[in-house]
């Protein structure tokens, strides 16, 4: 590291998350002495355009990542499982975007607004949480500090970019084909996603929940450091390009007040309250796209329980849900 400047590598730099990480690093003026971009090498001529510049992307080789201070992994869970430990063993701090290590005891799972102190316990790998988890805990953590969260019931409405570059292309091509009266086969999802909703993200387990749902349930407890919080999730893929939305019902130990909740959230870092239903103002994925903050609105008391709040949370899955959160972790590394 030269005078606080870091050598940073990104593996998966041609993908949605990896290229967004590069964009966020440059936009936030992360102190870089070198930025090294890697991908699979299936197409050795690849490059990415970041901030108006074309940057070369090389095939991944562990030796070329070895001299880095920080390495962001955004090449999928299988890649991380095979390579993350080897990269960390070379003295590189790995920030992993996949789900491979998130629930390991020796791997901190970090949302800087919620549990930044966990970063200092890392032993080479830090996990970036699931996109749906990040936006939910950014909003729920400040309310938990005031009223102690007991139970969350959440339904997600997840954009296609959450499933990668090819999936995003599939929504575009299927929409065009559908409007032209043709059906095209589903590849990225179990069913056509254009003009559809699919309550199936990741494989089902023996209890009937999907992996996306169990990630949201388990990761929330780990980040909030409370095994007592019950979380029940239904995850749905929707034909939106960018920006995940969530309908959240949060039950607390103490009596809550929606006006006080609004004031708490207005003062919370990374959160913006958009809540004027009379004027049709509430969070929307198209407005959240390309933005850093997590939006919350439709805040209201559960009429059946004065300890529970209903709300609508929206954030850009590629920004706070992935790249921005990962870069914020890197910014806090010593
Ligand atoms: N999309 C989201 O909203 C989101 C949010 C949170 C976390 N994540 C996680 O972030 C990771 C990346 O997701 P994504 O949406 O960016 O996927 P993506 O758009 O499909 O990109 C995948 C990237 O991984 C690279 N890659 C694949 N196999 C590789 C290998 N063997 N060696 C080196 N590079 C390899 C690809 O390179 P080529 O171009 O050479 O194939 C590409 O750059 C996944 O683990 C995902 O679960 C995604």
Coordinates of C-alpha atoms and ligand atoms in Angstrom, one line a residue:
X1 CA 0.0 0.0 0.0
X2 CA 1.5 3.4 -1.0
X3 CA 0.7 6.3 1.4
X4 CA -2.8 5.1 2.2
X5 CA -3.4 4.2 -1.5
X6 CA -4.6 0.7 -2.2
X7 CA -4.1 -1.9 -4.9
X8 CA -7.6 -3.2 -5.5
X9 CA -8.7 -6.1 -7.6
X10 CA -12.2 -7.0 -8.8
X11 CA -13.0 -10.5 -10.0
X12 CA -16.2 -10.6 -12.1
X13 CA -15.5 -7.1 -13.5
X14 CA -17.5 -7.7 -16.7
X15 CA -20.6 -8.6 -14.6
X16 CA -23.3 -6.3 -13.2
X17 CA -21.9 -6.2 -9.6
X18 CA -18.2 -6.2 -10.5
X19 CA -18.6 -3.3 -13.0
X20 CA -20.7 -1.4 -10.5
X21 CA -18.0 -1.8 -7.8
X22 CA -15.5 -0.3 -10.2
X23 CA -17.9 2.6 -10.9
X24 CA -18.6 3.2 -7.2
X25 CA -14.8 3.1 -6.3
X26 CA -14.1 5.8 -8.9
X27 CA -17.2 7.9 -8.0
X28 CA -16.3 7.9 -4.3
X29 CA -12.6 8.6 -5.0
X30 CA -11.5 5.5 -3.2
X31 CA -7.7 5.9 -2.7
X32 CA -6.5 3.6 -5.5
X33 CA -2.9 3.1 -6.5
X34 CA -4.0 0.4 -9.0
X35 CA -7.3 -1.1 -10.1
X36 CA -7.0 -4.6 -11.5
X37 CA -10.0 -6.1 -13.3
X38 CA -10.5 -9.8 -13.9
X39 CA -13.2 -12.1 -15.4
X40 CA -13.4 -15.7 -16.5
X41 CA -11.2 -15.4 -19.5
X42 CA -13.8 -17.1 -21.7
X43 CA -13.5 -14.0 -23.8
X44 CA -9.9 -12.8 -23.4
X45 CA -10.5 -9.5 -25.3
X46 CA -12.9 -8.1 -22.8
X47 CA -12.9 -4.6 -21.4
X48 CA -15.5 -2.5 -19.5
X49 CA -16.4 1.1 -19.7
X50 CA -16.2 2.9 -16.4
X51 CA -16.7 6.6 -16.0
X52 CA -16.2 7.2 -19.8
X53 CA -13.0 5.1 -19.9
X54 CA -12.4 1.7 -21.4
X55 CA -10.5 -0.5 -18.9
X56 CA -9.0 -3.8 -19.8
X57 CA -10.2 -7.0 -18.1
X58 CA -7.8 -9.9 -17.7
X59 CA -8.5 -13.6 -17.2
X60 CA -8.4 -14.4 -13.4
X61 CA -5.1 -15.7 -12.1
X62 CA -4.5 -15.9 -8.3
X63 CA -0.9 -14.7 -8.7
X64 CA -2.1 -11.5 -10.3
X65 CA -4.5 -10.8 -7.5
X66 CA -1.9 -11.7 -4.8
X67 CA -0.3 -8.2 -4.6
X68 CA -3.6 -6.5 -3.9
X69 CA -4.7 -4.9 -0.6
X70 CA -8.3 -5.6 -1.2
X71 CA -10.0 -8.0 -3.7
X72 CA -13.8 -7.8 -4.4
X73 CA -15.2 -11.2 -5.5
X74 CA -18.3 -10.9 -7.8
X75 CA -18.0 -14.1 -9.8
X76 CA -20.6 -16.3 -8.2
X77 CA -20.7 -18.6 -5.2
X78 CA -18.8 -21.5 -6.8
X79 CA -15.9 -19.3 -7.7
X80 CA -15.7 -17.9 -4.2
X81 CA -15.9 -21.3 -2.6
X82 CA -13.0 -22.5 -4.7
X83 CA -10.8 -19.3 -4.6
X84 CA -11.5 -17.0 -1.7
X85 CA -9.5 -18.8 0.9
X86 CA -6.5 -19.0 -1.4
X87 CA -6.6 -15.3 -2.2
X88 CA -7.0 -14.4 1.5
X89 CA -4.0 -16.7 2.3
X90 CA -1.9 -14.4 0.2
X91 CA -2.6 -11.5 2.6
X92 CA -5.3 -9.9 0.5
X93 CA -8.5 -8.9 2.3
X94 CA -11.4 -10.5 0.3
X95 CA -14.8 -8.8 0.2
X96 CA -17.1 -11.5 -1.1
X97 CA -20.4 -10.7 -2.8
X98 CA -21.6 -14.3 -3.0
X99 CA -23.5 -16.3 -0.4
X100 CA -20.6 -18.8 0.0
X101 CA -19.2 -17.6 3.4
X102 CA -22.0 -15.4 4.8
X103 CA -23.0 -17.7 7.6
X104 CA -19.5 -18.8 8.6
X105 CA -18.6 -17.9 12.2
X106 CA -15.2 -16.6 11.2
X107 CA -16.5 -14.4 8.4
X108 CA -18.1 -11.1 9.4
X109 CA -21.3 -10.3 7.5
X110 CA -21.4 -6.5 7.4
X111 CA -23.7 -3.6 6.7
X112 CA -21.7 -0.6 7.7
X113 CA -24.7 1.4 9.0
X114 CA -25.7 -1.5 11.3
X115 CA -22.6 -3.6 12.5
X116 CA -19.4 -1.8 11.3
X117 CA -17.6 -3.2 14.4
X118 CA -17.7 -6.7 12.9
X119 CA -15.2 -5.7 10.2
X120 CA -12.3 -5.7 12.7
X121 CA -12.9 -9.4 13.5
X122 CA -12.2 -10.6 9.9
X123 CA -9.6 -13.2 9.2
X124 CA -9.1 -12.4 5.5
X125 CA -12.7 -12.7 4.2
X126 CA -15.6 -10.3 4.8
X127 CA -19.0 -11.2 3.4
X128 CA -21.3 -8.7 1.7
X129 CA -24.9 -9.7 2.6
X130 CA -27.7 -10.5 0.2
X131 CA -29.2 -7.5 -1.6
X132 CA -32.7 -7.9 0.0
X133 CA -31.2 -8.3 3.4
X134 CA -29.1 -5.1 3.2
X135 CA -31.9 -2.8 2.4
X136 CA -34.2 -4.3 5.1
X137 CA -31.7 -4.1 7.9
X138 CA -30.6 -0.6 7.1
X139 CA -34.2 0.4 7.9
X140 CA -35.0 -2.0 10.7
X141 CA -31.8 -1.6 12.7
X142 CA -32.6 2.0 14.0
X143 CA -36.1 1.0 14.9
X144 CA -34.8 -2.1 16.6
X145 CA -32.5 0.1 18.8
X146 CA -35.6 2.0 20.0
X147 CA -38.3 -0.7 20.3
X148 CA -36.5 -4.1 20.0
X149 CA -37.5 -6.0 17.0
X150 CA -39.3 -9.3 17.7
X151 CA -40.6 -10.6 14.3
X152 CA -40.5 -9.6 10.6
X153 CA -42.8 -10.9 7.9
X154 CA -41.5 -9.7 4.5
X155 CA -42.5 -10.2 0.9
X156 CA -39.9 -9.1 -1.7
X157 CA -40.4 -7.9 -5.2
X158 CA -36.9 -8.5 -6.8
X159 CA -35.6 -7.0 -10.0
X160 CA -34.1 -9.2 -12.7
X161 CA -30.6 -7.6 -12.4
X162 CA -30.5 -9.4 -9.1
X163 CA -29.9 -12.6 -11.2
X164 CA -27.0 -11.1 -13.3
X165 CA -26.4 -9.7 -16.7
X166 CA -28.0 -12.5 -18.8
X167 CA -31.2 -12.4 -16.8
X168 CA -31.5 -8.7 -17.4
X169 CA -31.2 -9.3 -21.1
X170 CA -33.9 -12.0 -20.9
X171 CA -36.5 -9.5 -19.5
X172 CA -35.8 -7.2 -22.4
X173 CA -36.0 -9.8 -25.2
X174 CA -39.0 -11.6 -23.7
X175 CA -40.9 -8.3 -23.4
X176 CA -40.3 -7.4 -27.0
X177 CA -41.2 -10.9 -28.2
X178 CA -44.4 -11.0 -26.0
X179 CA -45.6 -7.6 -27.4
X180 CA -44.9 -8.9 -30.9
X181 CA -47.2 -11.9 -30.1
X182 CA -44.3 -14.4 -29.7
X183 CA -43.2 -16.5 -26.7
X184 CA -39.5 -17.0 -26.1
X185 CA -38.1 -19.8 -23.9
X186 CA -37.2 -19.0 -20.3
X187 CA -33.5 -19.5 -19.5
X188 CA -32.5 -17.4 -16.6
X189 CA -35.7 -18.1 -14.6
X190 CA -38.0 -21.1 -14.2
X191 CA -40.7 -19.3 -16.2
X192 CA -41.0 -16.4 -18.6
X193 CA -40.4 -13.2 -16.5
X194 CA -41.9 -10.7 -18.9
X195 CA -45.4 -9.6 -17.7
X196 CA -45.2 -12.2 -15.0
X197 CA -44.3 -12.7 -11.3
X198 CA -42.3 -15.8 -10.2
X199 CA -42.4 -16.8 -6.4
X200 CA -39.3 -18.9 -6.8
X201 CA -35.7 -17.4 -6.4
X202 CA -33.1 -20.1 -5.8
X203 CA -33.7 -23.8 -5.0
X204 CA -36.5 -24.9 -2.6
X205 CA -35.5 -26.7 0.6
X206 CA -37.4 -29.5 2.4
X207 CA -39.4 -26.9 4.4
X208 CA -40.8 -25.3 1.3
X209 CA -38.8 -22.1 1.5
X210 CA -36.4 -21.0 -1.2
X211 CA -32.7 -20.3 -0.7
X212 CA -33.3 -16.6 -1.3
X213 CA -35.9 -16.6 1.5
X214 CA -33.6 -18.5 4.0
X215 CA -30.7 -16.2 3.2
X216 CA -32.9 -13.2 4.2
X217 CA -34.1 -14.9 7.3
X218 CA -30.6 -16.1 8.6
X219 CA -28.6 -13.1 7.5
X220 CA -30.9 -10.6 9.2
X221 CA -30.3 -12.4 12.6
X222 CA -26.5 -12.5 12.1
X223 CA -26.2 -8.8 11.1
X224 CA -28.5 -7.6 13.9
X225 CA -26.7 -10.0 16.4
X226 CA -30.0 -11.4 17.7
X227 CA -31.1 -15.0 17.4
X228 CA -34.4 -13.9 19.0
X229 CA -35.6 -12.0 15.9
X230 CA -38.0 -14.2 13.9
X231 CA -38.0 -13.6 10.1
X232 CA -40.4 -15.1 7.6
X233 CA -39.9 -14.3 4.0
X234 CA -41.5 -14.8 0.6
X235 CA -39.2 -13.8 -2.3
X236 CA -40.7 -13.0 -5.7
X237 CA -39.0 -12.1 -9.0
X238 CA -40.8 -9.3 -10.8
X239 CA -40.4 -7.8 -14.3
X240 CA -38.4 -4.8 -13.1
X241 CA -34.9 -4.1 -14.4
X242 CA -33.3 -2.5 -11.3
X243 CA -34.4 -1.9 -7.7
X244 CA -35.7 -4.4 -5.2
X245 CA -38.9 -3.6 -3.2
X246 CA -40.1 -5.1 0.0
X247 CA -43.4 -5.1 1.9
X248 CA -42.3 -5.4 5.5
X249 CA -44.4 -6.1 8.6
X250 CA -42.2 -5.6 11.7
X251 CA -43.3 -6.5 15.2
X252 CA -41.5 -5.1 18.2
X253 CA -41.3 -5.8 22.0
X254 CA -42.5 -2.3 22.8
X255 CA -45.4 -0.1 21.7
X256 CA -44.5 1.8 18.5
X257 CA -45.4 5.2 17.1
X258 CA -45.3 5.7 13.3
X259 CA -44.5 9.4 13.7
X260 CA -41.6 8.6 15.9
X261 CA -40.5 5.9 13.5
X262 CA -40.5 8.5 10.7
X263 CA -38.3 10.8 12.7
X264 CA -35.9 8.0 13.7
X265 CA -35.6 7.0 10.0
X266 CA -35.1 10.6 8.8
X267 CA -32.1 10.8 11.1
X268 CA -30.7 7.4 10.1
X269 CA -27.6 7.2 7.7
X270 CA -28.3 5.7 4.3
X271 CA -32.1 6.0 4.7
X272 CA -34.5 8.4 3.0
X273 CA -38.1 8.7 4.0
X274 CA -40.5 9.2 1.1
X275 CA -43.9 9.1 2.6
X276 CA -46.7 11.4 1.4
X277 CA -49.4 9.0 0.1
X278 CA -51.8 11.9 -0.4
X279 CA -49.5 13.2 -3.1
X280 CA -48.7 9.7 -4.4
X281 CA -45.2 9.9 -2.9
X282 CA -43.7 6.6 -1.8
X283 CA -40.6 4.7 -2.8
X284 CA -40.4 3.3 -6.4
X285 CA -37.8 1.1 -7.9
X286 CA -37.4 3.3 -11.0
X287 CA -36.7 6.3 -8.8
X288 CA -34.3 4.3 -6.6
X289 CA -32.3 3.1 -9.7
X290 CA -28.8 4.4 -9.7
X291 CA -29.2 6.0 -6.2
X292 CA -27.3 5.2 -3.1
X293 CA -29.9 5.5 -0.4
X294 CA -32.5 3.0 0.8
X295 CA -36.0 4.5 0.6
X296 CA -38.8 3.8 3.0
X297 CA -42.4 4.9 2.9
X298 CA -46.0 3.7 3.5
X299 CA -45.1 3.7 7.2
X300 CA -48.2 2.9 9.2
X301 CA -49.3 1.2 12.4
X302 CA -50.7 -2.3 12.2
X303 CA -54.3 -1.8 13.1
X304 CA -54.4 -5.2 14.9
X305 CA -51.3 -4.6 17.0
X306 CA -49.8 -1.4 18.5
X307 CA -46.3 -3.0 18.6
X308 CA -46.1 -3.5 14.8
X309 CA -45.4 -1.3 11.8
X310 CA -46.0 -1.9 8.1
X311 CA -43.7 -0.3 5.6
X312 CA -42.5 -0.4 2.0
X313 CA -38.7 -0.4 1.4
X314 CA -37.0 0.1 -2.0
X315 CA -33.3 0.2 -2.9
X316 CA -31.0 -0.3 -5.9
X317 CA -29.9 -3.9 -5.7
X318 CA -26.7 -3.2 -7.6
X319 CA -25.8 -0.2 -5.4
X320 CA -26.6 -0.5 -1.7
X321 CA -27.6 -4.1 -2.3
X322 CA -24.2 -5.0 -3.6
X323 CA -21.5 -2.6 -4.9
X324 CA -21.9 0.4 -2.6
X325 CA -22.1 -1.8 0.5
X326 CA -19.0 -3.7 -0.5
X327 CA -17.1 -0.4 -1.2
X328 CA -18.3 1.1 2.2
X329 CA -16.8 -2.0 3.9
X330 CA -13.5 -1.4 2.1
X331 CA -13.5 2.2 3.1
X332 CA -13.6 1.1 6.7
X333 CA -10.7 -1.3 6.5
X334 CA -7.6 -0.2 8.5
Ligands
LIG1 N1 -26.9 -8.8 -9.1 C1 -27.2 -8.4 -7.9 O1 -28.1 -7.6 -7.6 C2 -26.4 -9.0 -6.8 C3 -26.5 -8.5 -5.5 C4 -25.8 -9.0 -4.4 C5 -24.9 -10.1 -4.7 N2 -24.7 -10.6 -6.0 C6 -23.8 -11.6 -6.2 O2 -22.6 -11.1 -6.9 C7 -22.1 -12.1 -7.7 C8 -22.0 -11.6 -9.2 O3 -23.3 -11.3 -9.6 P1 -23.7 -10.5 -11.0 O4 -25.1 -10.2 -10.9 O5 -22.7 -9.4 -11.2 O6 -23.4 -11.7 -12.1 P2 -23.1 -11.5 -13.7 O7 -23.6 -10.2 -14.2 O8 -23.6 -12.8 -14.3 O9 -21.5 -11.5 -13.7 C9 -20.7 -12.6 -13.4 C10 -19.2 -12.2 -13.5 O10 -18.4 -13.3 -13.0 C11 -17.4 -13.6 -13.9 N3 -17.0 -15.0 -13.8 C12 -17.8 -16.1 -13.9 N4 -17.1 -17.2 -13.7 C13 -15.8 -16.8 -13.5 C14 -14.6 -17.5 -13.3 N5 -14.5 -18.8 -13.2 N6 -13.5 -16.8 -13.1 C15 -13.5 -15.4 -13.1 N7 -14.6 -14.7 -13.3 C16 -15.8 -15.4 -13.5 C17 -18.0 -13.3 -15.3 O11 -17.0 -13.1 -16.2 P3 -17.2 -13.4 -17.8 O12 -17.8 -12.1 -18.3 O13 -15.8 -13.6 -18.3 O14 -18.1 -14.6 -17.9 C18 -18.7 -12.0 -14.9 O15 -17.8 -10.9 -14.9 C19 -22.9 -13.4 -7.5 O16 -22.3 -14.2 -6.5 C20 -24.2 -12.8 -7.0 O17 -25.0 -13.7 -6.3 C21 -25.4 -10.1 -7.0

